[in-house]
CSV table of C-alpha atoms in Angstrom, one decimal:
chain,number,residue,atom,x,y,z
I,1,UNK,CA,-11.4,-17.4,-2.4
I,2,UNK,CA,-8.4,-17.7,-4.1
I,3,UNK,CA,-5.0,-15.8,-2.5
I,4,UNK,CA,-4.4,-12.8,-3.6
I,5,UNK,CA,-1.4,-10.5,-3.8
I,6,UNK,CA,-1.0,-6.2,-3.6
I,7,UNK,CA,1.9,-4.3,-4.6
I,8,UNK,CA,2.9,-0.3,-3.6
I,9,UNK,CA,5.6,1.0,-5.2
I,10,UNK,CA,6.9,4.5,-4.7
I,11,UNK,CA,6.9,7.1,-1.9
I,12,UNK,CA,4.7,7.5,1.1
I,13,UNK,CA,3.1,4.1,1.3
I,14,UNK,CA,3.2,2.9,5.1
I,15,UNK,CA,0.2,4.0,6.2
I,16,UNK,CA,-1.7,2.8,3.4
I,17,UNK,CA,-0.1,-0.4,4.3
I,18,UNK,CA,-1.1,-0.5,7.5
I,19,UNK,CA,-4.3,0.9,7.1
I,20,UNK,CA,-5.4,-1.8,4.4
I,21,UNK,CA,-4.0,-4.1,6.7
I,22,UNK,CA,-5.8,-2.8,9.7
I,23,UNK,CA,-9.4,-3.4,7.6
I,24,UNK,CA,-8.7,-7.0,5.6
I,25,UNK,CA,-8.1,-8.1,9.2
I,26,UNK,CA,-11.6,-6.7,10.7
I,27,UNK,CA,-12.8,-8.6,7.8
I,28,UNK,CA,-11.1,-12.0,9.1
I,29,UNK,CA,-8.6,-12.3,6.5
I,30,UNK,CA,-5.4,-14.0,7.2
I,31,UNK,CA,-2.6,-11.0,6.1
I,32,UNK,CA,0.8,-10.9,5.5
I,33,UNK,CA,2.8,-7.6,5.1
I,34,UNK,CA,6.2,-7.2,3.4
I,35,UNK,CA,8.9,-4.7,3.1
I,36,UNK,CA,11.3,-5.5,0.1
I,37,UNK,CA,11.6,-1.8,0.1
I,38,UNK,CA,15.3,-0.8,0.2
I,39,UNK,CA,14.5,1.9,2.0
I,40,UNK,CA,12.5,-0.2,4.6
I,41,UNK,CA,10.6,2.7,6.3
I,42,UNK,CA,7.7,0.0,7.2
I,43,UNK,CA,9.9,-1.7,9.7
I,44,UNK,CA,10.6,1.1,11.9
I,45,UNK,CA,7.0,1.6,12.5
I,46,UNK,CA,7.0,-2.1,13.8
I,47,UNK,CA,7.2,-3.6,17.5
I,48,UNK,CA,10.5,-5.5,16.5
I,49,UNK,CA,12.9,-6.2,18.8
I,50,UNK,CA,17.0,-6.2,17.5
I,51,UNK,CA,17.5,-9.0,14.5
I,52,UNK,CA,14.0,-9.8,14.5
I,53,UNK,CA,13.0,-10.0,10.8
I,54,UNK,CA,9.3,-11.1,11.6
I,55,UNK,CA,6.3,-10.2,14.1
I,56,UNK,CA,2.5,-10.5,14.7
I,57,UNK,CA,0.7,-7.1,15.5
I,58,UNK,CA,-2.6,-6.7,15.6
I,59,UNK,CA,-3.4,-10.3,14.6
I,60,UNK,CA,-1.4,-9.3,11.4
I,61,UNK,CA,2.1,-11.1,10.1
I,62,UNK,CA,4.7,-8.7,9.2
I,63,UNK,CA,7.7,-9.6,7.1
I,64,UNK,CA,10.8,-6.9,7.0
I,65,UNK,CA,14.0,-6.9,5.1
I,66,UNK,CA,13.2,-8.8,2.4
I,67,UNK,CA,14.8,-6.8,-0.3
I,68,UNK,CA,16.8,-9.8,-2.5
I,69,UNK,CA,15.6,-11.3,-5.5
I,70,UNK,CA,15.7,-14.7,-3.5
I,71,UNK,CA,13.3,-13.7,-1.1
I,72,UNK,CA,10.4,-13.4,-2.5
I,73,UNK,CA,10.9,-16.4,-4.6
I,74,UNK,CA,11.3,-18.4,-1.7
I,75,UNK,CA,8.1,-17.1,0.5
I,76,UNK,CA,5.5,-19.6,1.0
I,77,UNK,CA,2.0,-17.5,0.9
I,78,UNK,CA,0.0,-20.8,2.1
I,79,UNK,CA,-1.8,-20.0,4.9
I,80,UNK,CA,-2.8,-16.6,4.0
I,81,UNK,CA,-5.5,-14.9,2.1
I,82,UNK,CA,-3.5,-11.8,0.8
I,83,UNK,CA,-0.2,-10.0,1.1
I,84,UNK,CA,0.4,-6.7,0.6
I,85,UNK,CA,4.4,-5.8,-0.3
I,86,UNK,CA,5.9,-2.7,-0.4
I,87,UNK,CA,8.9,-2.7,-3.3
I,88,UNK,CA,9.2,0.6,-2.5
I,89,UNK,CA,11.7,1.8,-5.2
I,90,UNK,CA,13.9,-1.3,-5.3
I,91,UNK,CA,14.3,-2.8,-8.8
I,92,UNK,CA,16.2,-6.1,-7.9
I,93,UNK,CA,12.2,-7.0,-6.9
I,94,UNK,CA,10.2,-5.6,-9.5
I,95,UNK,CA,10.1,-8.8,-11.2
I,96,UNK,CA,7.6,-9.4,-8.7
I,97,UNK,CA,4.9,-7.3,-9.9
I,98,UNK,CA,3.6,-9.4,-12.4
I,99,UNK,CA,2.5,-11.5,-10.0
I,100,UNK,CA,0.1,-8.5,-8.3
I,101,UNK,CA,-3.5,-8.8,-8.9
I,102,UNK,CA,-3.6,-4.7,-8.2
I,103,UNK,CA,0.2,-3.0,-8.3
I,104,UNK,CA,-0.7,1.1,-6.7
I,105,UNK,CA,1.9,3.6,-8.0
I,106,UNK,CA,2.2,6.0,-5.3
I,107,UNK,CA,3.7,9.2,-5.3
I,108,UNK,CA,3.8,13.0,-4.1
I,109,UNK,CA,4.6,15.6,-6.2
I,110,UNK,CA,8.0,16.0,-5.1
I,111,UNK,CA,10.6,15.9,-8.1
I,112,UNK,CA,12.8,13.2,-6.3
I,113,UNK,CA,10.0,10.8,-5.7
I,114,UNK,CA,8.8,11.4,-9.5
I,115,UNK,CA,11.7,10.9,-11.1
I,116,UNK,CA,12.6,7.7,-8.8
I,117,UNK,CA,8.7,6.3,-9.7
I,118,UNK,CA,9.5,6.7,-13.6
I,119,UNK,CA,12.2,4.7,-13.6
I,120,UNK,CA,10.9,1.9,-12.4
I,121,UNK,CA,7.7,2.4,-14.5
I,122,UNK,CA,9.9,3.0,-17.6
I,123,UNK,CA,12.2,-0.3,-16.7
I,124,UNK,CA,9.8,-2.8,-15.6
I,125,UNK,CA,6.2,-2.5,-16.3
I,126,UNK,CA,4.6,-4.9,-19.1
I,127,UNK,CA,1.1,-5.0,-20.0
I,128,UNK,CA,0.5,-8.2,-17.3
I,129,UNK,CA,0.2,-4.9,-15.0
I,130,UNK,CA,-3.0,-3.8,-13.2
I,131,UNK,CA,-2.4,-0.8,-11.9
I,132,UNK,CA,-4.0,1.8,-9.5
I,133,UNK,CA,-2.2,5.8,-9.4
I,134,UNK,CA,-2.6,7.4,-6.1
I,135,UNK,CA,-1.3,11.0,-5.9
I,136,UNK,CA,-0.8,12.2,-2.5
I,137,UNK,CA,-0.5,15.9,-0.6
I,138,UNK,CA,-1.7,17.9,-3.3
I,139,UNK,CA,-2.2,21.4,-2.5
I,140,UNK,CA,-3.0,24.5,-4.7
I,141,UNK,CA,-0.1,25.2,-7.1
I,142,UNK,CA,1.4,25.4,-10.8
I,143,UNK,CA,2.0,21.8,-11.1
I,144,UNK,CA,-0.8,19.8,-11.3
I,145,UNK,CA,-1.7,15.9,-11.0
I,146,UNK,CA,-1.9,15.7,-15.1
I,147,UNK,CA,1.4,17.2,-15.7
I,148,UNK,CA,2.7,14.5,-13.1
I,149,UNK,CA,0.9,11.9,-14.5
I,150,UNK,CA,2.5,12.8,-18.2
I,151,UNK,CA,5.9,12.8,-16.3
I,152,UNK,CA,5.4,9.1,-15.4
I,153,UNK,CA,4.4,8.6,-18.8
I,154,UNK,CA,2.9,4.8,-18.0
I,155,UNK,CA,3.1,2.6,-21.1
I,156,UNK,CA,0.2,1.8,-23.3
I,157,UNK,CA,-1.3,-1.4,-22.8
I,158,UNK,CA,-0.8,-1.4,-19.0
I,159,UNK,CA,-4.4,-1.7,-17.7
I,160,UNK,CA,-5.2,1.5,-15.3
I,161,UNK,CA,-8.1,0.4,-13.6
I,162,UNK,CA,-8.0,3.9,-11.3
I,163,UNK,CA,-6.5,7.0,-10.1
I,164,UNK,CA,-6.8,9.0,-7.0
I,165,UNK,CA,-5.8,12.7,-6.1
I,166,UNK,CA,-6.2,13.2,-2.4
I,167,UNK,CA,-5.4,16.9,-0.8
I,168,UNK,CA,-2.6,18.0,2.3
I,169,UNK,CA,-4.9,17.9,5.0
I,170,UNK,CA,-4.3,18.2,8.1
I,171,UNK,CA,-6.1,15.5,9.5
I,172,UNK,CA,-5.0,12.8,7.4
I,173,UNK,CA,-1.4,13.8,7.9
I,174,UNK,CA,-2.1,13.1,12.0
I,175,UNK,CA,-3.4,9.5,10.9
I,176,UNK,CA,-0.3,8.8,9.1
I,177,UNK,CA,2.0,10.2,12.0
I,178,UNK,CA,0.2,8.4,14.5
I,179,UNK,CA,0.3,4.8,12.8
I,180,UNK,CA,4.1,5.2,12.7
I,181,UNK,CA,4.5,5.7,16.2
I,182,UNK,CA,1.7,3.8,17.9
I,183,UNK,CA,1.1,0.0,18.4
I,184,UNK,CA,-2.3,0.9,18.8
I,185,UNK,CA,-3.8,3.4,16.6
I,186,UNK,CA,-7.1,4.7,15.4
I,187,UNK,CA,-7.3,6.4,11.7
I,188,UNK,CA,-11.0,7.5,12.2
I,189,UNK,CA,-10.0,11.0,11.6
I,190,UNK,CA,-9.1,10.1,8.3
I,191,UNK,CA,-10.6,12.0,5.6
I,192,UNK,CA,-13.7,10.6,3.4
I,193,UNK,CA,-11.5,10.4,0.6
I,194,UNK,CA,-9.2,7.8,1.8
I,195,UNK,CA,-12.1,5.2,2.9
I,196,UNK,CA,-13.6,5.9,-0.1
I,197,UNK,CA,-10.4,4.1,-2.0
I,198,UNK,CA,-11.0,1.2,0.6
I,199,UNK,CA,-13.9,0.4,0.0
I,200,UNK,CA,-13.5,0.6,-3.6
I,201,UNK,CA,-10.4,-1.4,-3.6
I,202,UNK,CA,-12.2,-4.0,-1.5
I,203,UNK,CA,-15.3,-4.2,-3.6
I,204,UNK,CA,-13.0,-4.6,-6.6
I,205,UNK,CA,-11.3,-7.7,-4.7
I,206,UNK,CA,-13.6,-9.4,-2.5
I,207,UNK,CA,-17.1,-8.4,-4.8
I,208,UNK,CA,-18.3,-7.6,-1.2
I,209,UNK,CA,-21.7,-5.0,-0.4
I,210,UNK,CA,-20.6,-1.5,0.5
I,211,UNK,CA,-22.4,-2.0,3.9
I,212,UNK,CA,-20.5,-5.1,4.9
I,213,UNK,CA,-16.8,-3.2,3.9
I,214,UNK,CA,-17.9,-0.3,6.0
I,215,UNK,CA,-18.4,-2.2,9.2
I,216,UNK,CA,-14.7,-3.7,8.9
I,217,UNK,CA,-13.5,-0.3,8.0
I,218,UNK,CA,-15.5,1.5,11.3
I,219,UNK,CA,-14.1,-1.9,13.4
I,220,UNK,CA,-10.3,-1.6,12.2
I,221,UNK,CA,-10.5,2.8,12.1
I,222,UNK,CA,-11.7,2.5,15.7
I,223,UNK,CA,-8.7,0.7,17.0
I,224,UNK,CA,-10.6,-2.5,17.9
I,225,UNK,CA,-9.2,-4.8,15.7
I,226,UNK,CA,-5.3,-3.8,17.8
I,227,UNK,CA,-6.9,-4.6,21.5
């Protein structure tokens, strides 16, 4: 199997990270994680100790503060069957996204975060894009996931290969507090909706059974995968 590189850019993306993380490695894949976010929220969510720059938790590699253009040029990805890298909204990377077999576009519908995603759409993308829009925290109101979408106004010819919409709720707002703040954490409270994207983001990668993704996903939600 040939290696193969994710990208997440926009807002509210550290538990997905470690959550797709958390599975790939139930699944025996070798997986590096990368912030070249400016904002670097991923790394506080880490077991680093002061300067550190690099650690191994939960049998996965984690790479912080790599926000420079030089950085990612330099990284040497042997060794390792995928890396998932959060560009957060850092445009001195995004020349880097070309390089994603899947790049998600992540946002809630806060104005900020919109306006901050569009740029980057609007100044970077290219058609060499494969991209996956996840909307996040939706709850009943005026302004609805199309009227966002339209906002981001993604190029034609950029190949959408899916788009998710997943609800506030209250549950999957625990998971994501829980895997900032704990070394060892278990998302199984997470809602259907969210391993539903797994699983079809894994199917879509690996070519893998259903059956076979969901007994990585039960290991990894469990905790197990973190003892």
């Amino acid at each position: 199997m040939n290696f193969i590189k994710l990208g997440f850019i926009g807002s509210y993306k550290v538990d997905l990270l470690h959550y797709f993380s958390c599975i790939l490695r139930a699944m025996n894949k070798k997986v590096l994680v990368i912030d070249a976010s400016m904002e670097q929220f991923l790394k506080v969510t880490l077991p680093l100790e002061d300067e550190m720059t690099r650690v191994t938790s939960k049998g996965i590699d984690f790479m912080v503060e790599q926000q420079e253009i030089e950085a990612l040029d330099q990284l040497d990805y042997s060794g390792y069957d995928i890396a998932l890298i959060d560009y957060g909204f850092n445009k001195r990377v995004a020349y880097d996204f070309s390089s994603c077999h899947l790049l998600f576009v992540i946002t809630d519908f806060q104005k900020h975060h919109v306006i901050l995603l569009k740029e980057m759409i609007q100044s970077f993308f290219t058609n060499q894009v494969n991209v996956v829009k996840i909307f996040r925290d939706v709850f009943t109101t005026k302004i609805k996931a199309g009227y966002i979408d339209r906002l981001l106004n993604i190029p034609v010819g950029v190949d959408v290969l899916a788009e998710y919409v997943f609800p506030l709720i209250e549950e999957d707002l625990e998971c994501r507090l829980l895997c900032q703040y704990e070394d060892v954490f278990k998302f199984n409270k997470l809602s259907k909706a969210y391993k539903n994207l797994f699983v079809d983001i894994i199917q879509e990668l690996y070519g893998l059974k259903q059956s076979d993704i969901m007994k990585a996903l039960k290991r990894a939600e469990g905790g197990k995968i973190c003892k």
